[in-house]
Amino acid sequence: MAKILHISRDNKFLDFAIKCFEEVIPGENVYLVLSESSDLRFISSELVQTGTLDQINELVQNQAFISKFKAAIFHGISDTEEKVLEVLPENLKVIWFGWGYDYYPLLDFFMLSFLGQKTKEFWYSTQPLITRSKLKFHEILPVWNYWKSRKKIKVFSRVDYFAPVLEYEYKRIKKMHPRFRAKYIDWNYELGDSIFSNLGKDFVRGNNFLVGNSAAITNNHLDLFELIREKSLDDQKIYVPLSYGFPKKYKSSIKVKGKELFGEQFFPMEDFIPFGDYLDTMKTCGFALIGSIRQQALGNIYMCLALGLKVYLHPKNPLLFELRQMGFVLFDLEDFRLETDFSNTLPRDIQIHNRELMRRKSKKENYLVKTQNLVKLIQAF
């Protein structure tokens, strides 16, 4: 059996992928992690090998090494992974597990259509005048955006199979870029058993607010803050995860604005903390506001639904439709705007309904079947 090469940066989802692939084809995978240090922040598996970009590029161009593999799986493709993609031999099949941040530029390179009004105003204010003018012109006539997206398509022309978070996103990319040749495959990251092994029988026990999932600007924190500011809050805390995200200067602005609006009730979560500790914080919350217009924060949303939080998504977020189609009970930000009482969270029967749906969806067997199907495809190359 030919081996599978995995290429990733240090991220909190690779451990899950390693468990799946090692259960299906133990010892037949090599996991290369792009890192300047062997001391990783997110990955705990001892099976990974770390290396700088230069070291990994040298390794994958070594014929004695790369000839062992039938396929290379990229766990997200940022500008860094693109440089590895460029030097892979032509006969090696390439599979791309998309995260969102890496393929949404194919739909809107400048991400402006995914920003709320307040967030967009902030973003414009940080740009030089000439850039601001170009971006505003793009909003009126998005030719520049389309050209930049086309350049990205050339980069991804090396990809043979693509697994975005939602199949809907693949169809959107194909519609906008018919020359995108990668075929769709069904595989994605889930927290699966990790949620329920740490959950026990607990549901939420508080009415604090969880806002967004990261420091990424597409969370639209500023727009969410405006919604919350209009409400009469008691002593509820506002927890805002900010442990990662882009751009870096946006994070400091969120901290300043949150403190200004909510004072001692504002709690920015800047450090990556153990999963169990994060769940403990979430259990003190009754409400989760996700302001992203694009698909984002799916892991956080799943955890919130399993815990019994009342989840609000942006009305244009494709996840809202997808999750409702699955049977989950969740709400949109217009519902939040109309509500006045935040002393109580979801009724227990709805909490139980959402948890049991999530339990069935998160069964380990579901992910193993997807992994088995993918391995069969790879071995047939």
XYZ file of C-alpha atoms in Angstrom:
381
model
C 0.000 0.000 0.000
C 1.408 3.379 -1.048
C 1.724 5.987 1.651
C -0.178 9.275 1.940
C 1.694 12.523 2.560
C -0.017 15.164 4.713
C 1.140 18.786 4.658
C -0.091 21.297 7.195
C 0.825 24.162 9.441
C 0.417 24.010 13.222
C -3.365 23.981 13.669
C -5.901 22.684 16.148
C -7.653 20.315 13.711
C -4.787 18.164 12.482
C -4.896 15.888 15.539
C -8.427 14.859 14.558
C -7.336 14.063 10.987
C -4.388 12.023 12.264
C -6.687 9.894 14.449
C -8.957 9.173 11.473
C -6.204 8.239 9.031
C -4.245 6.202 11.564
C -7.335 4.163 12.379
C -7.993 3.443 8.699
C -4.393 2.939 7.486
C -2.101 2.904 10.524
C 1.543 3.644 9.808
C 0.893 4.492 6.146
C 0.828 8.279 6.574
C 3.567 10.879 6.897
C 2.599 14.206 8.486
C 4.804 17.201 7.668
C 4.120 20.378 9.627
C 5.505 23.694 8.401
C 6.981 25.341 11.458
C 10.092 27.264 12.438
C 10.073 25.379 15.736
C 9.509 21.787 16.828
C 7.595 23.165 19.817
C 4.052 23.225 18.414
C 1.229 25.265 19.888
C -1.836 23.334 18.725
C -0.803 19.832 17.603
C -0.233 17.198 20.285
C 0.317 14.091 18.108
C 3.821 12.659 18.233
C 3.503 11.379 14.663
C 4.193 14.756 13.037
C 7.507 15.845 11.592
C 8.255 19.562 11.646
C 10.377 21.547 9.241
C 10.841 25.002 7.795
C 9.497 25.789 4.346
C 12.949 25.332 2.824
C 13.470 22.010 4.588
C 10.097 20.607 3.530
C 10.498 21.844 -0.035
C 13.869 20.118 -0.218
C 12.348 16.925 1.187
C 9.396 16.721 -1.220
C 11.751 17.261 -4.170
C 13.863 14.305 -3.072
C 12.909 11.464 -5.397
C 13.766 8.741 -2.877
C 11.326 10.322 -0.398
C 8.447 11.464 -2.587
C 8.260 8.270 -4.684
C 6.745 6.467 -1.659
C 3.487 8.422 -1.947
C 0.409 8.176 -4.138
C -1.117 11.460 -2.949
C -0.405 14.585 -0.947
C -3.179 15.983 1.242
C -2.949 19.680 2.081
C -4.702 20.642 5.294
C -5.460 24.198 4.228
C -3.483 26.094 1.590
C -2.159 29.471 2.623
C 0.562 31.409 0.782
C 3.094 29.203 2.599
C 1.606 25.870 1.502
C 1.308 27.242 -2.035
C 5.108 27.233 -2.227
C 5.147 23.515 -1.404
C 2.381 22.868 -3.912
C 4.477 24.472 -6.654
C 7.408 22.064 -6.266
C 5.553 18.751 -6.020
C 6.153 16.323 -8.898
C 3.462 16.392 -11.569
C 2.581 12.705 -11.205
C 1.578 13.053 -7.530
C -2.157 13.503 -6.944
C -3.044 16.510 -4.788
C -5.999 16.673 -2.395
C -6.984 19.909 -0.707
C -8.918 19.968 2.566
C -10.218 23.539 2.462
C -10.795 25.556 5.598
C -12.587 28.628 4.244
C -9.964 31.321 4.651
C -7.981 29.668 1.839
C -10.714 29.306 -0.773
C -13.031 32.248 -0.093
C -10.677 34.568 -2.027
C -11.854 32.616 -5.076
C -15.324 34.071 -4.442
C -14.339 37.533 -3.212
C -10.605 38.177 -3.125
C -10.924 41.313 -0.997
C -13.630 39.816 1.270
C -15.636 43.062 1.237
C -18.917 41.279 0.534
C -18.356 39.332 3.769
C -17.973 42.405 5.981
C -20.784 44.073 7.940
C -21.303 47.820 7.734
C -19.422 48.790 10.915
C -16.599 46.351 10.221
C -16.240 47.569 6.640
C -16.075 51.181 7.820
C -13.254 50.201 10.177
C -11.405 48.309 7.457
C -11.601 51.251 5.070
C -10.299 53.572 7.801
C -7.113 51.504 8.127
C -6.235 51.682 4.422
C -4.193 54.335 2.592
C -6.316 56.701 0.528
C -5.375 55.160 -2.810
C -6.169 51.629 -1.608
C -9.447 52.833 -0.132
C -10.407 54.349 -3.474
C -9.565 51.135 -5.320
C -11.597 49.039 -2.876
C -14.624 51.299 -3.196
C -14.326 51.131 -6.969
C -14.198 47.341 -6.678
C -17.493 47.338 -4.781
C -19.154 49.160 -7.666
C -17.419 47.267 -10.472
C -15.698 44.085 -9.212
C -13.436 43.532 -12.238
C -10.285 43.846 -10.135
C -11.632 41.274 -7.708
C -12.393 38.837 -10.519
C -8.896 39.256 -11.955
C -7.258 38.584 -8.577
C -9.460 35.514 -8.080
C -8.472 34.231 -11.524
C -4.819 34.411 -10.476
C -5.639 32.234 -7.480
C -7.304 29.694 -9.768
C -3.989 29.294 -11.585
C -2.310 28.457 -8.276
C -4.946 25.845 -7.476
C -4.863 24.286 -10.935
C -2.445 21.759 -9.430
C -5.215 20.416 -7.143
C -6.960 17.217 -8.271
C -9.578 16.829 -5.506
C -11.093 19.464 -3.241
C -12.987 19.076 0.048
C -14.470 22.394 1.188
C -16.538 22.634 4.357
C -19.786 22.723 2.359
C -20.504 21.219 -1.059
C -22.490 24.400 -1.756
C -19.188 26.322 -1.688
C -17.634 24.017 -4.265
C -20.587 24.642 -6.579
C -20.248 28.407 -6.128
C -16.556 28.284 -7.001
C -17.227 26.116 -10.084
C -19.956 28.491 -11.228
C -17.699 31.526 -10.885
C -14.587 29.752 -12.218
C -15.550 26.983 -14.660
C -11.829 26.348 -15.251
C -11.358 25.174 -11.678
C -10.679 21.543 -12.489
C -10.537 19.898 -9.059
C -13.219 17.301 -8.363
C -15.342 17.439 -5.216
C -14.789 14.971 -2.374
C -16.697 14.664 0.884
C -14.335 14.964 3.839
C -14.203 17.531 6.620
C -12.934 18.096 10.117
C -15.265 17.511 13.017
C -14.758 17.609 16.736
C -16.785 14.420 16.915
C -16.176 12.411 20.056
C -14.054 15.199 21.544
C -17.177 17.236 22.239
C -19.022 14.480 24.054
C -16.047 13.002 25.888
C -15.581 16.366 27.616
C -19.257 17.249 27.872
C -20.662 14.661 30.245
C -24.321 15.348 30.970
C -23.884 19.087 31.433
C -25.813 21.736 29.581
C -25.196 25.464 29.777
C -25.652 26.915 33.229
C -25.387 30.665 32.571
C -26.582 33.490 30.373
C -23.319 35.106 29.288
C -22.590 35.896 25.635
C -20.084 34.224 23.325
C -19.217 36.486 20.386
C -17.449 35.159 17.289
C -14.807 32.441 17.168
C -11.529 34.219 16.413
C -9.834 37.527 15.679
C -10.582 37.198 11.961
C -12.184 40.369 10.618
C -14.936 38.352 8.884
C -16.411 37.691 12.357
C -17.814 41.229 12.098
C -17.346 41.875 15.818
C -18.049 45.597 15.537
C -21.476 44.932 14.050
C -22.233 42.364 16.758
C -21.134 44.781 19.474
C -23.629 47.336 18.160
C -26.419 44.760 18.385
C -25.506 43.810 21.953
C -25.063 47.434 23.023
C -28.727 48.077 22.237
C -29.809 45.457 24.785
C -30.360 45.912 28.504
C -27.837 43.589 30.110
C -27.503 42.780 33.787
C -24.077 41.525 34.842
C -23.677 39.191 31.861
C -20.133 38.707 30.610
C -19.234 39.022 26.947
C -16.594 36.444 25.962
C -14.778 37.085 22.683
C -12.308 34.415 21.428
C -9.306 36.165 19.840
C -6.559 33.526 19.947
C -5.959 33.590 16.179
C -7.094 35.455 13.082
C -6.255 38.031 10.450
C -5.410 40.914 10.229
C -3.382 41.331 13.432
C -4.187 45.030 13.895
C -7.903 44.210 13.900
C -7.548 42.282 17.162
C -6.284 45.301 19.120
C -9.132 47.438 17.765
C -11.680 44.844 18.904
C -10.203 44.860 22.397
C -10.315 48.658 22.590
C -13.904 48.874 21.288
C -15.152 46.040 23.490
C -13.694 47.641 26.600
C -15.133 51.001 25.635
C -18.655 49.646 25.135
C -18.895 47.009 27.853
C -16.241 47.859 30.435
C -15.634 45.133 33.021
C -18.194 42.859 31.339
C -15.907 42.446 28.305
C -13.605 39.398 28.360
C -11.274 38.981 25.364
C -9.874 35.424 25.183
C -6.467 35.955 23.604
C -4.659 32.758 24.544
C -5.237 29.286 23.203
C -6.517 27.212 26.131
C -7.114 23.453 26.586
C -10.326 22.178 25.013
C -11.906 21.233 28.351
C -11.260 24.714 29.779
C -12.796 26.300 26.705
C -15.911 24.155 27.119
C -16.141 25.218 30.788
C -16.215 28.861 29.675
C -18.857 28.102 27.064
C -21.025 26.419 29.707
C -21.363 29.796 31.461
C -22.862 31.243 28.279
C -26.453 31.079 27.159
C -26.146 32.902 23.838
C -23.713 32.679 20.911
C -23.566 35.355 18.230
C -21.740 34.435 15.021
C -21.561 37.457 12.720
C -19.785 35.935 9.731
C -21.571 36.214 6.395
C -19.421 33.443 4.934
C -19.129 29.908 6.293
C -16.941 30.141 9.372
C -16.696 28.916 12.978
C -18.400 25.573 12.277
C -16.574 23.826 15.126
C -17.669 26.496 17.584
C -21.238 26.368 16.316
C -21.336 22.595 16.763
C -20.077 22.906 20.323
C -22.644 25.594 21.110
C -25.492 23.483 19.756
C -24.309 20.423 21.702
C -24.056 22.454 24.916
C -27.493 24.016 24.558
C -26.598 27.626 23.755
C -29.012 29.709 21.752
C -27.110 30.255 18.513
C -27.614 33.259 16.227
C -26.089 33.338 12.733
C -26.033 36.048 10.083
C -29.097 35.654 7.805
C -26.819 35.352 4.742
C -24.529 32.723 6.239
C -24.964 29.495 4.199
C -24.551 27.483 7.400
C -27.899 28.786 8.652
C -29.736 27.055 5.812
C -27.569 23.912 5.988
C -28.035 23.412 9.739
C -31.770 24.088 9.628
C -32.042 21.553 6.811
C -30.427 19.029 9.153
C -33.084 19.776 11.768
C -31.171 21.985 14.218
C -33.020 24.764 15.987
C -31.061 27.985 15.678
C -31.740 31.644 14.994
C -30.510 34.585 12.948
C -29.299 38.017 13.991
C -32.630 39.598 13.062
C -34.232 37.396 15.729
C -31.646 38.708 18.190
C -32.411 42.288 17.230
C -36.080 41.781 18.124
C -35.504 40.022 21.457
C -35.598 41.852 24.775
C -35.196 39.152 27.445
C -31.809 37.470 27.850
C -32.262 36.181 31.362
C -33.064 32.646 30.176
C -31.583 30.540 27.424
C -33.173 27.817 25.290
C -35.897 25.583 26.774
C -34.441 22.235 27.856
C -36.385 20.217 25.268
C -34.766 22.206 22.439
C -31.354 21.839 24.065
C -31.827 18.063 24.187
C -33.068 18.013 20.575
C -29.981 19.888 19.310
C -27.623 17.754 21.396
C -29.020 14.451 20.150
C -28.853 15.633 16.542
C -25.229 16.626 17.104
C -24.472 13.308 18.813
C -25.757 11.381 15.787
C -23.901 13.645 13.376
C -20.668 13.380 15.374
C -20.479 9.604 15.521
C -16.948 8.417 14.978
C -18.145 5.930 12.380
C -19.309 8.743 10.078
C -15.817 10.183 9.799
C -14.148 6.814 9.470
C -16.415 5.943 6.520
C -15.446 9.197 4.797
C -11.782 8.486 5.453
C -12.109 4.891 4.214
C -13.752 6.119 1.007
C -10.976 8.642 0.471
C -8.254 6.050 1.048
C -9.906 3.715 -1.470
C -9.893 6.549 -4.004
C -6.221 7.272 -3.384
C -5.166 3.627 -3.640
C -6.926 3.420 -7.002
C -4.783 6.206 -8.490
